[in-house]
Amino acid sequence: MTVKGFSGKWLFWGVFALLALAALVYTLRPEPVWVDLASVSRGPLEITIKEEGRTRVRDRYVVSSPVAGYLHRVPLEVGDAVIPGELLTEVDPMPASTLDARSRAEAEAKVQSARSALNSTRQKVAAAEAEADLAIRELSRLKALSDDHFVSDERLQQARAAADRAQAILRSARFDEEVMAHELAAARTRLEVSAARETGNGNVERVPVRSPVNGSVLGVARKSEGVIQAGEPILELGDPGALEVVVDVLSFDAVKLSPGVSVRLTGWGGGSLDARVRRVEPVGFEDVSALGVEERRVQVVADITSSPEAWQSLGDGYRVDAEFLLWQSDNVLQLPESAIFIGDGQHQVFRVVDDRAVLTNVSVGRTNGFQTVIQEGLADSDRVVRHPDRQLEDGSRIRVR
């Protein structure tokens, strides 16, 4: 009985020690790391650049005033259709200014001065006519005496020169008379024609302003009538059916684009539209983002290739979301970008095997910032840790959140 009791006692304490040791080991072992998992899968993948853009009429025409004058009211509204040669509005010559008391007195004095100058010139014409008549009669008399050799040739030449000079003086006096008559008429016009005396019944020569193209009114710069200067804009015309898309792209992304790149247009209120890059402008500009960050951007122009029926509700200056398609594949092995990190100079992931994180080297391909192509190291349906942190090591136990 004594030996048997002694053996049972040691058996009890041995089992108790093993259980205590197991409890201690279980207590001291590392806790599993809570993780999120992601699956390796096959499917389509696209690499795009997405920016906000706007539509723009390809060919715009600014109709301006051809002359300085008085613009008539423009009857057209934005959106009205126009055809080539259609009368848009008219421009009258600048109306005469109103004379104040001082200006009117000066104008009356100029009329009197011009009338006196005309009378003086007429007297000079009369004197020149008398001189010319006398010179002609003297020349005729000397010619008759010259036939009988009573006058020398030298005397005859002097008389002929005097007659020519008298005729020239007469013509000059008559020209002066015409000038004075025109100056008198101008002075009278200045006095008699003013805005205060215009009745509006006279025939005023108007300059028509016509449409140069077939399209619609995109903007009205001058609606009401009033004085307008030559070259001042009146209307802006264009064809809303010939739209292009302008996108301001970061210069870092613009170098990846070239003419012919496919573009997908969304976010305009309708379905997805297809477009194609026509031009990447070679000049950048500085823009400030909504957060106040200065950015260097480049304008990219794209043509809509979808049928016009699909985007007939689009107009000039509408907002669109433009996705430039740089690369795509219909069936590729891919993984979330957040699961991949750099370790020992190569790409690695934590692959899940029997609730443990196994460090695995992978070979990656293209990425769109969210999904990355896996070339080697993983198989379809493998599970990996989505956001590995510093607590994870090769072989660490994990627990899925």
mmCIF file of C-alpha atoms in Angstrom:
data_model
loop_
_atom_site.group_PDB
_atom_site.id
_atom_site.type_symbol
_atom_site.label_atom_id
_atom_site.label_comp_id
_atom_site.label_asym_id
_atom_site.label_seq_id
_atom_site.Cartn_x
_atom_site.Cartn_y
_atom_site.Cartn_z
ATOM 1 C CA MET A 1 0.000 0.000 0.000
ATOM 2 C CA THR A 2 2.840 2.311 0.745
ATOM 3 C CA VAL A 3 4.537 1.810 -2.635
ATOM 4 C CA LYS A 4 1.290 2.120 -4.475
ATOM 5 C CA GLY A 5 0.386 5.329 -2.707
ATOM 6 C CA PHE A 6 3.839 6.730 -3.360
ATOM 7 C CA SER A 7 3.516 6.033 -7.136
ATOM 8 C CA GLY A 8 0.093 7.647 -7.351
ATOM 9 C CA LYS A 9 1.433 10.714 -5.615
ATOM 10 C CA TRP A 10 4.274 11.145 -8.111
ATOM 11 C CA LEU A 11 1.925 10.562 -11.011
ATOM 12 C CA PHE A 12 -0.360 13.300 -9.744
ATOM 13 C CA TRP A 13 2.442 15.824 -9.323
ATOM 14 C CA GLY A 14 3.924 14.881 -12.721
ATOM 15 C CA VAL A 15 0.646 15.520 -14.476
ATOM 16 C CA PHE A 16 0.211 18.756 -12.529
ATOM 17 C CA ALA A 17 3.707 19.939 -13.572
ATOM 18 C CA LEU A 18 3.042 19.144 -17.214
ATOM 19 C CA LEU A 19 -0.211 21.055 -17.154
ATOM 20 C CA ALA A 20 1.445 24.005 -15.433
ATOM 21 C CA LEU A 21 4.254 23.985 -17.981
ATOM 22 C CA ALA A 22 1.759 23.821 -20.843
ATOM 23 C CA ALA A 23 -0.174 26.711 -19.341
ATOM 24 C CA LEU A 24 3.014 28.730 -18.956
ATOM 25 C CA VAL A 25 4.063 28.047 -22.538
ATOM 26 C CA TYR A 26 0.603 28.940 -23.801
ATOM 27 C CA THR A 27 0.633 32.134 -21.753
ATOM 28 C CA LEU A 28 4.099 33.265 -22.849
ATOM 29 C CA ARG A 29 3.787 32.451 -26.527
ATOM 30 C CA PRO A 30 3.288 35.484 -28.920
ATOM 31 C CA GLU A 31 -0.260 36.527 -29.603
ATOM 32 C CA PRO A 32 -1.477 36.107 -33.189
ATOM 33 C CA VAL A 33 -1.252 39.281 -35.261
ATOM 34 C CA TRP A 34 -4.554 40.689 -36.456
ATOM 35 C CA VAL A 35 -4.446 41.162 -40.237
ATOM 36 C CA ASP A 36 -6.603 41.835 -43.283
ATOM 37 C CA LEU A 37 -6.309 39.386 -46.149
ATOM 38 C CA ALA A 38 -6.493 39.747 -49.905
ATOM 39 C CA SER A 39 -6.735 37.097 -52.578
ATOM 40 C CA VAL A 40 -4.654 36.731 -55.700
ATOM 41 C CA SER A 41 -7.036 36.652 -58.647
ATOM 42 C CA ARG A 42 -7.170 36.765 -62.407
ATOM 43 C CA GLY A 43 -9.134 39.373 -64.292
ATOM 44 C CA PRO A 44 -8.975 42.508 -66.417
ATOM 45 C CA LEU A 45 -6.633 45.344 -65.459
ATOM 46 C CA GLU A 46 -6.252 48.856 -66.813
ATOM 47 C CA ILE A 47 -3.646 51.542 -66.220
ATOM 48 C CA THR A 48 -5.200 54.970 -66.709
ATOM 49 C CA ILE A 49 -4.677 58.638 -65.961
ATOM 50 C CA LYS A 50 -7.885 60.289 -64.784
ATOM 51 C CA GLU A 51 -8.354 64.058 -64.813
ATOM 52 C CA GLU A 52 -11.237 66.497 -65.030
ATOM 53 C CA GLY A 53 -11.737 68.129 -68.419
ATOM 54 C CA ARG A 54 -14.190 70.332 -70.275
ATOM 55 C CA THR A 55 -15.744 70.401 -73.706
ATOM 56 C CA ARG A 56 -14.947 73.175 -76.169
ATOM 57 C CA VAL A 57 -16.197 74.161 -79.602
ATOM 58 C CA ARG A 58 -13.346 73.422 -81.972
ATOM 59 C CA ASP A 59 -13.630 76.516 -84.197
ATOM 60 C CA ARG A 60 -14.758 79.741 -82.531
ATOM 61 C CA TYR A 61 -15.389 83.026 -84.321
ATOM 62 C CA VAL A 62 -15.483 86.393 -82.569
ATOM 63 C CA VAL A 63 -17.554 88.849 -84.619
ATOM 64 C CA SER A 64 -16.356 92.411 -83.999
ATOM 65 C CA SER A 65 -17.420 95.826 -85.232
ATOM 66 C CA PRO A 66 -15.801 96.676 -88.603
ATOM 67 C CA VAL A 67 -16.020 100.439 -87.970
ATOM 68 C CA ALA A 68 -16.450 102.866 -85.121
ATOM 69 C CA GLY A 69 -20.027 104.045 -84.827
ATOM 70 C CA TYR A 70 -23.339 103.513 -83.090
ATOM 71 C CA LEU A 71 -24.273 99.844 -82.604
ATOM 72 C CA HIS A 72 -27.910 98.755 -82.971
ATOM 73 C CA ARG A 73 -29.353 96.387 -80.367
ATOM 74 C CA VAL A 74 -28.411 92.746 -80.981
ATOM 75 C CA PRO A 75 -31.622 90.634 -81.172
ATOM 76 C CA LEU A 76 -29.893 87.229 -80.920
ATOM 77 C CA GLU A 77 -29.628 85.119 -77.758
ATOM 78 C CA VAL A 78 -27.090 82.456 -76.768
ATOM 79 C CA GLY A 79 -27.973 79.239 -78.585
ATOM 80 C CA ASP A 80 -29.686 80.852 -81.581
ATOM 81 C CA ALA A 81 -28.710 79.279 -84.894
ATOM 82 C CA VAL A 82 -27.118 81.404 -87.627
ATOM 83 C CA ILE A 83 -26.182 80.800 -91.251
ATOM 84 C CA PRO A 84 -23.415 82.362 -93.375
ATOM 85 C CA GLY A 85 -24.352 85.864 -94.510
ATOM 86 C CA GLU A 86 -27.181 86.283 -92.000
ATOM 87 C CA LEU A 87 -27.574 89.847 -90.741
ATOM 88 C CA LEU A 88 -26.600 89.963 -87.068
ATOM 89 C CA THR A 89 -26.838 93.701 -86.420
ATOM 90 C CA GLU A 90 -25.942 97.073 -87.965
ATOM 91 C CA VAL A 91 -23.607 99.942 -87.108
ATOM 92 C CA ASP A 92 -24.514 103.563 -87.877
ATOM 93 C CA PRO A 93 -21.913 106.257 -88.440
ATOM 94 C CA MET A 94 -21.009 108.149 -85.308
ATOM 95 C CA PRO A 95 -23.728 110.822 -84.682
ATOM 96 C CA ALA A 96 -22.694 114.470 -84.672
ATOM 97 C CA SER A 97 -21.964 116.089 -81.346
ATOM 98 C CA THR A 98 -24.227 118.779 -79.847
ATOM 99 C CA LEU A 99 -22.880 122.351 -80.021
ATOM 100 C CA ASP A 100 -22.806 124.382 -76.847
ATOM 101 C CA ALA A 101 -23.078 128.201 -76.893
ATOM 102 C CA ARG A 102 -19.326 128.732 -77.201
ATOM 103 C CA SER A 103 -18.912 126.110 -79.940
ATOM 104 C CA ARG A 104 -21.861 127.549 -81.859
ATOM 105 C CA ALA A 105 -20.419 131.083 -81.690
ATOM 106 C CA GLU A 106 -17.081 129.782 -82.936
ATOM 107 C CA ALA A 107 -18.854 127.919 -85.747
ATOM 108 C CA GLU A 108 -20.741 131.050 -86.796
ATOM 109 C CA ALA A 109 -17.503 133.068 -86.785
ATOM 110 C CA LYS A 110 -15.845 130.441 -88.979
ATOM 111 C CA VAL A 111 -18.764 130.667 -91.419
ATOM 112 C CA GLN A 112 -18.351 134.432 -91.657
ATOM 113 C CA SER A 113 -14.584 134.079 -92.005
ATOM 114 C CA ALA A 114 -14.989 131.507 -94.778
ATOM 115 C CA ARG A 115 -17.553 133.712 -96.572
ATOM 116 C CA SER A 116 -15.205 136.721 -96.437
ATOM 117 C CA ALA A 117 -12.299 134.624 -97.676
ATOM 118 C CA LEU A 118 -14.458 133.426 -100.569
ATOM 119 C CA ASN A 119 -15.423 137.002 -101.500
ATOM 120 C CA SER A 120 -11.765 138.054 -101.378
ATOM 121 C CA THR A 121 -10.791 135.155 -103.612
ATOM 122 C CA ARG A 122 -13.517 136.032 -106.094
ATOM 123 C CA GLN A 123 -12.111 139.559 -106.358
ATOM 124 C CA LYS A 124 -8.705 138.085 -107.053
ATOM 125 C CA VAL A 125 -10.257 135.931 -109.753
ATOM 126 C CA ALA A 126 -11.831 139.005 -111.353
ATOM 127 C CA ALA A 127 -8.482 140.831 -111.287
ATOM 128 C CA ALA A 128 -6.730 137.782 -112.747
ATOM 129 C CA GLU A 129 -9.337 137.598 -115.524
ATOM 130 C CA ALA A 130 -8.732 141.242 -116.397
ATOM 131 C CA GLU A 131 -4.959 140.764 -116.456
ATOM 132 C CA ALA A 132 -5.303 137.642 -118.600
ATOM 133 C CA ASP A 133 -7.662 139.400 -121.043
ATOM 134 C CA LEU A 134 -5.262 142.329 -121.359
ATOM 135 C CA ALA A 135 -2.299 140.040 -121.943
ATOM 136 C CA ILE A 136 -4.161 138.097 -124.651
ATOM 137 C CA ARG A 137 -5.179 141.294 -126.489
ATOM 138 C CA GLU A 138 -1.598 142.601 -126.295
ATOM 139 C CA LEU A 139 -0.273 139.333 -127.711
ATOM 140 C CA SER A 140 -2.805 139.473 -130.601
ATOM 141 C CA ARG A 141 -1.820 143.083 -131.412
ATOM 142 C CA LEU A 142 1.900 142.258 -131.464
ATOM 143 C CA LYS A 143 1.306 139.255 -133.677
ATOM 144 C CA ALA A 144 -0.387 141.469 -136.260
ATOM 145 C CA LEU A 145 2.527 143.930 -136.185
ATOM 146 C CA SER A 146 5.014 141.084 -136.368
ATOM 147 C CA ASP A 147 3.648 140.063 -139.752
ATOM 148 C CA ASP A 148 4.695 143.470 -141.114
ATOM 149 C CA HIS A 149 8.052 143.265 -139.300
ATOM 150 C CA PHE A 150 7.255 146.235 -137.051
ATOM 151 C CA VAL A 151 7.917 144.196 -133.851
ATOM 152 C CA SER A 152 10.978 142.153 -133.011
ATOM 153 C CA ASP A 153 10.765 138.448 -132.189
ATOM 154 C CA GLU A 154 12.080 139.098 -128.686
ATOM 155 C CA ARG A 155 9.243 141.504 -127.954
ATOM 156 C CA LEU A 156 6.719 138.954 -129.293
ATOM 157 C CA GLN A 157 8.118 136.209 -127.043
ATOM 158 C CA GLN A 158 7.860 138.473 -124.002
ATOM 159 C CA ALA A 159 4.194 139.155 -124.789
ATOM 160 C CA ARG A 160 3.493 135.438 -125.233
ATOM 161 C CA ALA A 161 5.136 134.674 -121.846
ATOM 162 C CA ALA A 162 3.129 137.412 -120.176
ATOM 163 C CA ALA A 163 -0.099 135.962 -121.601
ATOM 164 C CA ASP A 164 0.782 132.445 -120.350
ATOM 165 C CA ARG A 165 1.637 133.781 -116.911
ATOM 166 C CA ALA A 166 -1.651 135.680 -116.737
ATOM 167 C CA GLN A 167 -3.575 132.515 -117.694
ATOM 168 C CA ALA A 168 -1.776 130.496 -114.966
ATOM 169 C CA ILE A 169 -2.540 133.138 -112.344
ATOM 170 C CA LEU A 170 -6.194 133.043 -113.415
ATOM 171 C CA ARG A 171 -6.386 129.242 -113.074
ATOM 172 C CA SER A 172 -4.723 129.405 -109.646
ATOM 173 C CA ALA A 173 -7.193 132.063 -108.517
ATOM 174 C CA ARG A 174 -10.121 129.929 -109.659
ATOM 175 C CA PHE A 175 -8.727 126.907 -107.716
ATOM 176 C CA ASP A 176 -8.459 129.104 -104.626
ATOM 177 C CA GLU A 177 -12.061 130.110 -105.168
ATOM 178 C CA GLU A 178 -13.139 126.435 -105.172
ATOM 179 C CA VAL A 179 -11.172 125.778 -101.972
ATOM 180 C CA MET A 180 -12.798 128.731 -100.236
ATOM 181 C CA ALA A 181 -16.234 127.565 -101.394
ATOM 182 C CA HIS A 182 -15.607 124.096 -99.877
ATOM 183 C CA GLU A 183 -14.341 125.603 -96.638
ATOM 184 C CA LEU A 184 -17.483 127.725 -96.420
ATOM 185 C CA ALA A 185 -19.639 124.614 -96.970
ATOM 186 C CA ALA A 186 -17.705 122.745 -94.248
ATOM 187 C CA ALA A 187 -18.165 125.644 -91.824
ATOM 188 C CA ARG A 188 -21.887 125.735 -92.559
ATOM 189 C CA THR A 189 -22.145 121.954 -92.032
ATOM 190 C CA ARG A 190 -20.409 122.226 -88.672
ATOM 191 C CA LEU A 191 -22.912 124.909 -87.672
ATOM 192 C CA GLU A 192 -26.080 123.395 -89.129
ATOM 193 C CA VAL A 193 -25.574 119.645 -88.519
ATOM 194 C CA SER A 194 -25.529 118.549 -84.858
ATOM 195 C CA ALA A 195 -27.171 115.876 -82.722
ATOM 196 C CA ALA A 196 -29.638 118.437 -81.380
ATOM 197 C CA ARG A 197 -30.872 119.284 -84.892
ATOM 198 C CA GLU A 198 -30.926 115.799 -86.409
ATOM 199 C CA THR A 199 -34.463 114.647 -87.108
ATOM 200 C CA GLY A 200 -33.638 111.017 -87.865
ATOM 201 C CA ASN A 201 -35.525 111.111 -91.161
ATOM 202 C CA GLY A 202 -32.460 111.341 -93.345
ATOM 203 C CA ASN A 203 -30.932 108.397 -95.145
ATOM 204 C CA VAL A 204 -28.041 107.227 -92.970
ATOM 205 C CA GLU A 205 -25.502 104.813 -94.414
ATOM 206 C CA ARG A 206 -25.422 101.740 -92.152
ATOM 207 C CA VAL A 207 -22.708 99.112 -92.003
ATOM 208 C CA PRO A 208 -24.166 95.571 -91.787
ATOM 209 C CA VAL A 209 -22.549 92.948 -89.531
ATOM 210 C CA ARG A 210 -23.133 89.454 -90.929
ATOM 211 C CA SER A 211 -22.416 85.895 -89.785
ATOM 212 C CA PRO A 212 -19.258 84.367 -91.326
ATOM 213 C CA VAL A 213 -20.143 80.726 -90.526
ATOM 214 C CA ASN A 214 -22.928 78.228 -90.033
ATOM 215 C CA GLY A 215 -23.416 77.548 -86.319
ATOM 216 C CA SER A 216 -24.889 78.987 -83.148
ATOM 217 C CA VAL A 217 -24.371 81.961 -80.871
ATOM 218 C CA LEU A 218 -21.955 80.993 -78.075
ATOM 219 C CA GLY A 219 -21.807 84.374 -76.366
ATOM 220 C CA VAL A 220 -23.094 87.946 -76.640
ATOM 221 C CA ALA A 221 -20.484 90.543 -75.690
ATOM 222 C CA ARG A 222 -22.653 93.584 -76.568
ATOM 223 C CA LYS A 223 -26.410 93.251 -76.245
ATOM 224 C CA SER A 224 -27.628 96.834 -75.999
ATOM 225 C CA GLU A 225 -27.149 99.590 -78.544
ATOM 226 C CA GLY A 226 -24.543 102.275 -78.037
ATOM 227 C CA VAL A 227 -21.276 103.701 -79.253
ATOM 228 C CA ILE A 228 -18.780 101.023 -80.279
ATOM 229 C CA GLN A 229 -15.189 101.215 -81.425
ATOM 230 C CA ALA A 230 -13.730 99.440 -84.437
ATOM 231 C CA GLY A 231 -12.586 95.929 -83.504
ATOM 232 C CA GLU A 232 -14.685 95.718 -80.325
ATOM 233 C CA PRO A 233 -16.290 92.222 -80.022
ATOM 234 C CA ILE A 234 -20.048 91.857 -80.441
ATOM 235 C CA LEU A 235 -20.821 88.131 -80.708
ATOM 236 C CA GLU A 236 -19.030 84.796 -80.458
ATOM 237 C CA LEU A 237 -20.127 82.097 -82.914
ATOM 238 C CA GLY A 238 -19.313 78.423 -83.371
ATOM 239 C CA ASP A 239 -20.688 75.011 -84.281
ATOM 240 C CA PRO A 240 -21.769 73.095 -81.126
ATOM 241 C CA GLY A 241 -21.745 69.899 -83.159
ATOM 242 C CA ALA A 242 -17.954 70.079 -83.552
ATOM 243 C CA LEU A 243 -16.789 69.589 -79.953
ATOM 244 C CA GLU A 244 -13.392 68.682 -78.569
ATOM 245 C CA VAL A 245 -12.318 67.888 -75.021
ATOM 246 C CA VAL A 246 -9.573 69.881 -73.271
ATOM 247 C CA VAL A 247 -7.924 68.299 -70.217
ATOM 248 C CA ASP A 248 -5.300 69.921 -67.991
ATOM 249 C CA VAL A 249 -2.913 67.070 -67.150
ATOM 250 C CA LEU A 250 0.053 67.126 -64.759
ATOM 251 C CA SER A 251 3.269 67.452 -66.720
ATOM 252 C CA PHE A 252 4.491 64.250 -64.989
ATOM 253 C CA ASP A 253 1.601 62.369 -66.648
ATOM 254 C CA ALA A 254 1.609 64.336 -69.911
ATOM 255 C CA VAL A 255 4.952 62.802 -70.961
ATOM 256 C CA LYS A 256 3.211 59.393 -70.996
ATOM 257 C CA LEU A 257 0.607 60.559 -73.514
ATOM 258 C CA SER A 258 0.851 60.872 -77.284
ATOM 259 C CA PRO A 259 -1.561 61.445 -80.184
ATOM 260 C CA GLY A 260 -3.776 58.416 -80.729
ATOM 261 C CA VAL A 261 -4.093 57.356 -77.064
ATOM 262 C CA SER A 262 -7.613 56.147 -76.247
ATOM 263 C CA VAL A 263 -9.700 58.217 -73.828
ATOM 264 C CA ARG A 264 -12.874 57.262 -71.955
ATOM 265 C CA LEU A 265 -15.212 60.136 -71.058
ATOM 266 C CA THR A 266 -17.552 59.794 -68.081
ATOM 267 C CA GLY A 267 -19.095 61.954 -65.374
ATOM 268 C CA TRP A 268 -20.989 64.261 -67.737
ATOM 269 C CA GLY A 269 -24.483 62.985 -66.972
ATOM 270 C CA GLY A 270 -24.706 60.380 -69.728
ATOM 271 C CA GLY A 271 -23.042 57.128 -70.709
ATOM 272 C CA SER A 272 -19.386 56.446 -71.365
ATOM 273 C CA LEU A 273 -17.983 58.056 -74.528
ATOM 274 C CA ASP A 274 -14.926 57.129 -76.549
ATOM 275 C CA ALA A 275 -12.361 59.711 -77.575
ATOM 276 C CA ARG A 276 -8.815 59.873 -78.865
ATOM 277 C CA VAL A 277 -5.949 62.231 -78.105
ATOM 278 C CA ARG A 278 -5.299 64.621 -80.990
ATOM 279 C CA ARG A 279 -2.662 66.918 -79.538
ATOM 280 C CA VAL A 280 -0.464 67.187 -76.470
ATOM 281 C CA GLU A 281 0.574 70.817 -76.279
ATOM 282 C CA PRO A 282 4.354 71.309 -75.949
ATOM 283 C CA VAL A 283 3.992 74.223 -73.527
ATOM 284 C CA GLY A 284 3.185 73.836 -69.833
ATOM 285 C CA PHE A 285 1.659 76.350 -67.451
ATOM 286 C CA GLU A 286 1.396 76.844 -63.714
ATOM 287 C CA ASP A 287 -1.861 76.128 -61.944
ATOM 288 C CA VAL A 288 -2.885 76.226 -58.279
ATOM 289 C CA SER A 289 -4.876 73.266 -56.978
ATOM 290 C CA ALA A 290 -7.838 73.460 -54.611
ATOM 291 C CA LEU A 291 -5.421 72.836 -51.743
ATOM 292 C CA GLY A 292 -3.236 75.772 -52.768
ATOM 293 C CA VAL A 293 -0.462 73.630 -54.246
ATOM 294 C CA GLU A 294 1.335 75.008 -57.307
ATOM 295 C CA GLU A 295 1.353 72.473 -60.140
ATOM 296 C CA ARG A 296 2.803 72.354 -63.620
ATOM 297 C CA ARG A 297 0.163 71.259 -66.097
ATOM 298 C CA VAL A 298 -0.151 70.664 -69.830
ATOM 299 C CA GLN A 299 -3.258 70.940 -71.995
ATOM 300 C CA VAL A 300 -4.251 67.761 -73.835
ATOM 301 C CA VAL A 301 -6.865 67.981 -76.615
ATOM 302 C CA ALA A 302 -8.972 64.930 -77.533
ATOM 303 C CA ASP A 303 -11.600 64.324 -80.233
ATOM 304 C CA ILE A 304 -14.839 62.485 -79.425
ATOM 305 C CA THR A 305 -15.106 59.367 -81.602
ATOM 306 C CA SER A 306 -18.492 58.104 -80.372
ATOM 307 C CA SER A 307 -21.500 58.716 -82.587
ATOM 308 C CA PRO A 308 -22.970 62.236 -82.282
ATOM 309 C CA GLU A 309 -26.304 60.765 -81.171
ATOM 310 C CA ALA A 310 -24.637 59.564 -77.952
ATOM 311 C CA TRP A 311 -23.502 63.045 -76.903
ATOM 312 C CA GLN A 312 -25.955 65.409 -78.586
ATOM 313 C CA SER A 313 -26.901 66.876 -75.183
ATOM 314 C CA LEU A 314 -23.290 67.981 -74.558
ATOM 315 C CA GLY A 315 -22.506 71.647 -75.122
ATOM 316 C CA ASP A 316 -19.630 74.070 -74.986
ATOM 317 C CA GLY A 317 -17.863 74.289 -71.621
ATOM 318 C CA TYR A 318 -19.416 71.145 -70.072
ATOM 319 C CA ARG A 319 -17.521 69.178 -67.422
ATOM 320 C CA VAL A 320 -16.315 65.617 -68.144
ATOM 321 C CA ASP A 321 -14.052 63.057 -66.479
ATOM 322 C CA ALA A 322 -11.349 61.888 -68.884
ATOM 323 C CA GLU A 323 -9.529 58.563 -68.410
ATOM 324 C CA PHE A 324 -6.480 58.140 -70.639
ATOM 325 C CA LEU A 325 -5.901 54.428 -71.268
ATOM 326 C CA LEU A 326 -2.155 53.711 -71.077
ATOM 327 C CA TRP A 327 -2.307 49.873 -70.849
ATOM 328 C CA GLN A 328 -4.906 47.130 -70.459
ATOM 329 C CA SER A 329 -5.203 43.347 -70.276
ATOM 330 C CA ASP A 330 -8.315 41.153 -70.195
ATOM 331 C CA ASN A 331 -6.818 38.327 -68.097
ATOM 332 C CA VAL A 332 -3.873 38.896 -65.803
ATOM 333 C CA LEU A 333 -2.834 37.648 -62.345
ATOM 334 C CA GLN A 334 -3.078 40.583 -59.962
ATOM 335 C CA LEU A 335 -2.830 41.583 -56.328
ATOM 336 C CA PRO A 336 -3.594 44.763 -54.334
ATOM 337 C CA GLU A 337 -0.624 47.127 -54.360
ATOM 338 C CA SER A 338 -0.802 47.568 -50.572
ATOM 339 C CA ALA A 339 0.185 43.919 -49.985
ATOM 340 C CA ILE A 340 3.602 44.302 -51.652
ATOM 341 C CA PHE A 341 6.680 45.744 -49.950
ATOM 342 C CA ILE A 342 10.433 45.867 -50.572
ATOM 343 C CA GLY A 343 12.653 43.563 -48.518
ATOM 344 C CA ASP A 344 16.237 42.443 -49.128
ATOM 345 C CA GLY A 345 16.221 44.408 -52.370
ATOM 346 C CA GLN A 346 13.233 42.641 -53.928
ATOM 347 C CA HIS A 347 9.444 42.604 -53.837
ATOM 348 C CA GLN A 348 7.921 40.442 -51.109
ATOM 349 C CA VAL A 349 4.535 39.513 -49.652
ATOM 350 C CA PHE A 350 3.289 37.571 -46.645
ATOM 351 C CA ARG A 351 1.451 34.536 -48.028
ATOM 352 C CA VAL A 352 -0.980 32.840 -45.667
ATOM 353 C CA VAL A 353 -0.257 29.122 -45.055
ATOM 354 C CA ASP A 354 -2.080 27.302 -42.205
ATOM 355 C CA ASP A 355 -2.838 30.551 -40.346
ATOM 356 C CA ARG A 356 0.750 31.669 -40.533
ATOM 357 C CA ALA A 357 2.412 34.449 -42.558
ATOM 358 C CA VAL A 358 5.071 33.032 -44.840
ATOM 359 C CA LEU A 359 7.498 35.541 -46.379
ATOM 360 C CA THR A 360 7.431 35.027 -50.149
ATOM 361 C CA ASN A 361 9.431 36.691 -52.928
ATOM 362 C CA VAL A 362 7.411 37.785 -55.955
ATOM 363 C CA SER A 363 8.080 39.251 -59.387
ATOM 364 C CA VAL A 364 5.752 42.119 -60.253
ATOM 365 C CA GLY A 365 4.749 43.833 -63.479
ATOM 366 C CA ARG A 366 2.634 46.879 -64.266
ATOM 367 C CA THR A 367 0.570 48.653 -61.636
ATOM 368 C CA ASN A 368 -2.214 51.223 -61.638
ATOM 369 C CA GLY A 369 -1.627 52.259 -58.029
ATOM 370 C CA PHE A 370 -4.332 49.922 -56.692
ATOM 371 C CA GLN A 371 -3.700 46.582 -58.386
ATOM 372 C CA THR A 372 -0.315 45.111 -59.455
ATOM 373 C CA VAL A 373 0.441 42.397 -61.980
ATOM 374 C CA ILE A 374 2.073 39.290 -60.428
ATOM 375 C CA GLN A 375 4.451 37.525 -62.801
ATOM 376 C CA GLU A 376 6.031 34.908 -60.498
ATOM 377 C CA GLY A 377 5.855 33.744 -56.884
ATOM 378 C CA LEU A 378 2.088 33.387 -56.358
ATOM 379 C CA ALA A 379 -0.750 31.348 -57.794
ATOM 380 C CA ASP A 380 -4.385 32.057 -58.399
ATOM 381 C CA SER A 381 -6.504 32.044 -55.195
ATOM 382 C CA ASP A 382 -3.488 32.438 -52.873
ATOM 383 C CA ARG A 383 -4.205 34.620 -49.876
ATOM 384 C CA VAL A 384 -1.815 37.314 -48.661
ATOM 385 C CA VAL A 385 -1.737 39.938 -45.935
ATOM 386 C CA ARG A 386 -3.222 43.137 -47.362
ATOM 387 C CA HIS A 387 -1.474 45.686 -45.107
ATOM 388 C CA PRO A 388 1.626 44.067 -43.517
ATOM 389 C CA ASP A 389 3.113 45.930 -40.538
ATOM 390 C CA ARG A 390 6.315 45.672 -38.483
ATOM 391 C CA GLN A 391 4.852 43.054 -36.119
ATOM 392 C CA LEU A 392 4.779 40.440 -38.842
ATOM 393 C CA GLU A 393 7.721 38.134 -39.350
ATOM 394 C CA ASP A 394 8.244 35.024 -41.392
ATOM 395 C CA GLY A 395 6.165 32.312 -39.751
ATOM 396 C CA SER A 396 4.135 34.615 -37.476
ATOM 397 C CA ARG A 397 0.719 33.387 -36.446
ATOM 398 C CA ILE A 398 -2.093 35.541 -37.767
ATOM 399 C CA ARG A 399 -5.727 36.118 -36.996
ATOM 400 C CA VAL A 400 -8.112 37.551 -39.583
ATOM 401 C CA ARG A 401 -10.083 40.607 -38.556
#
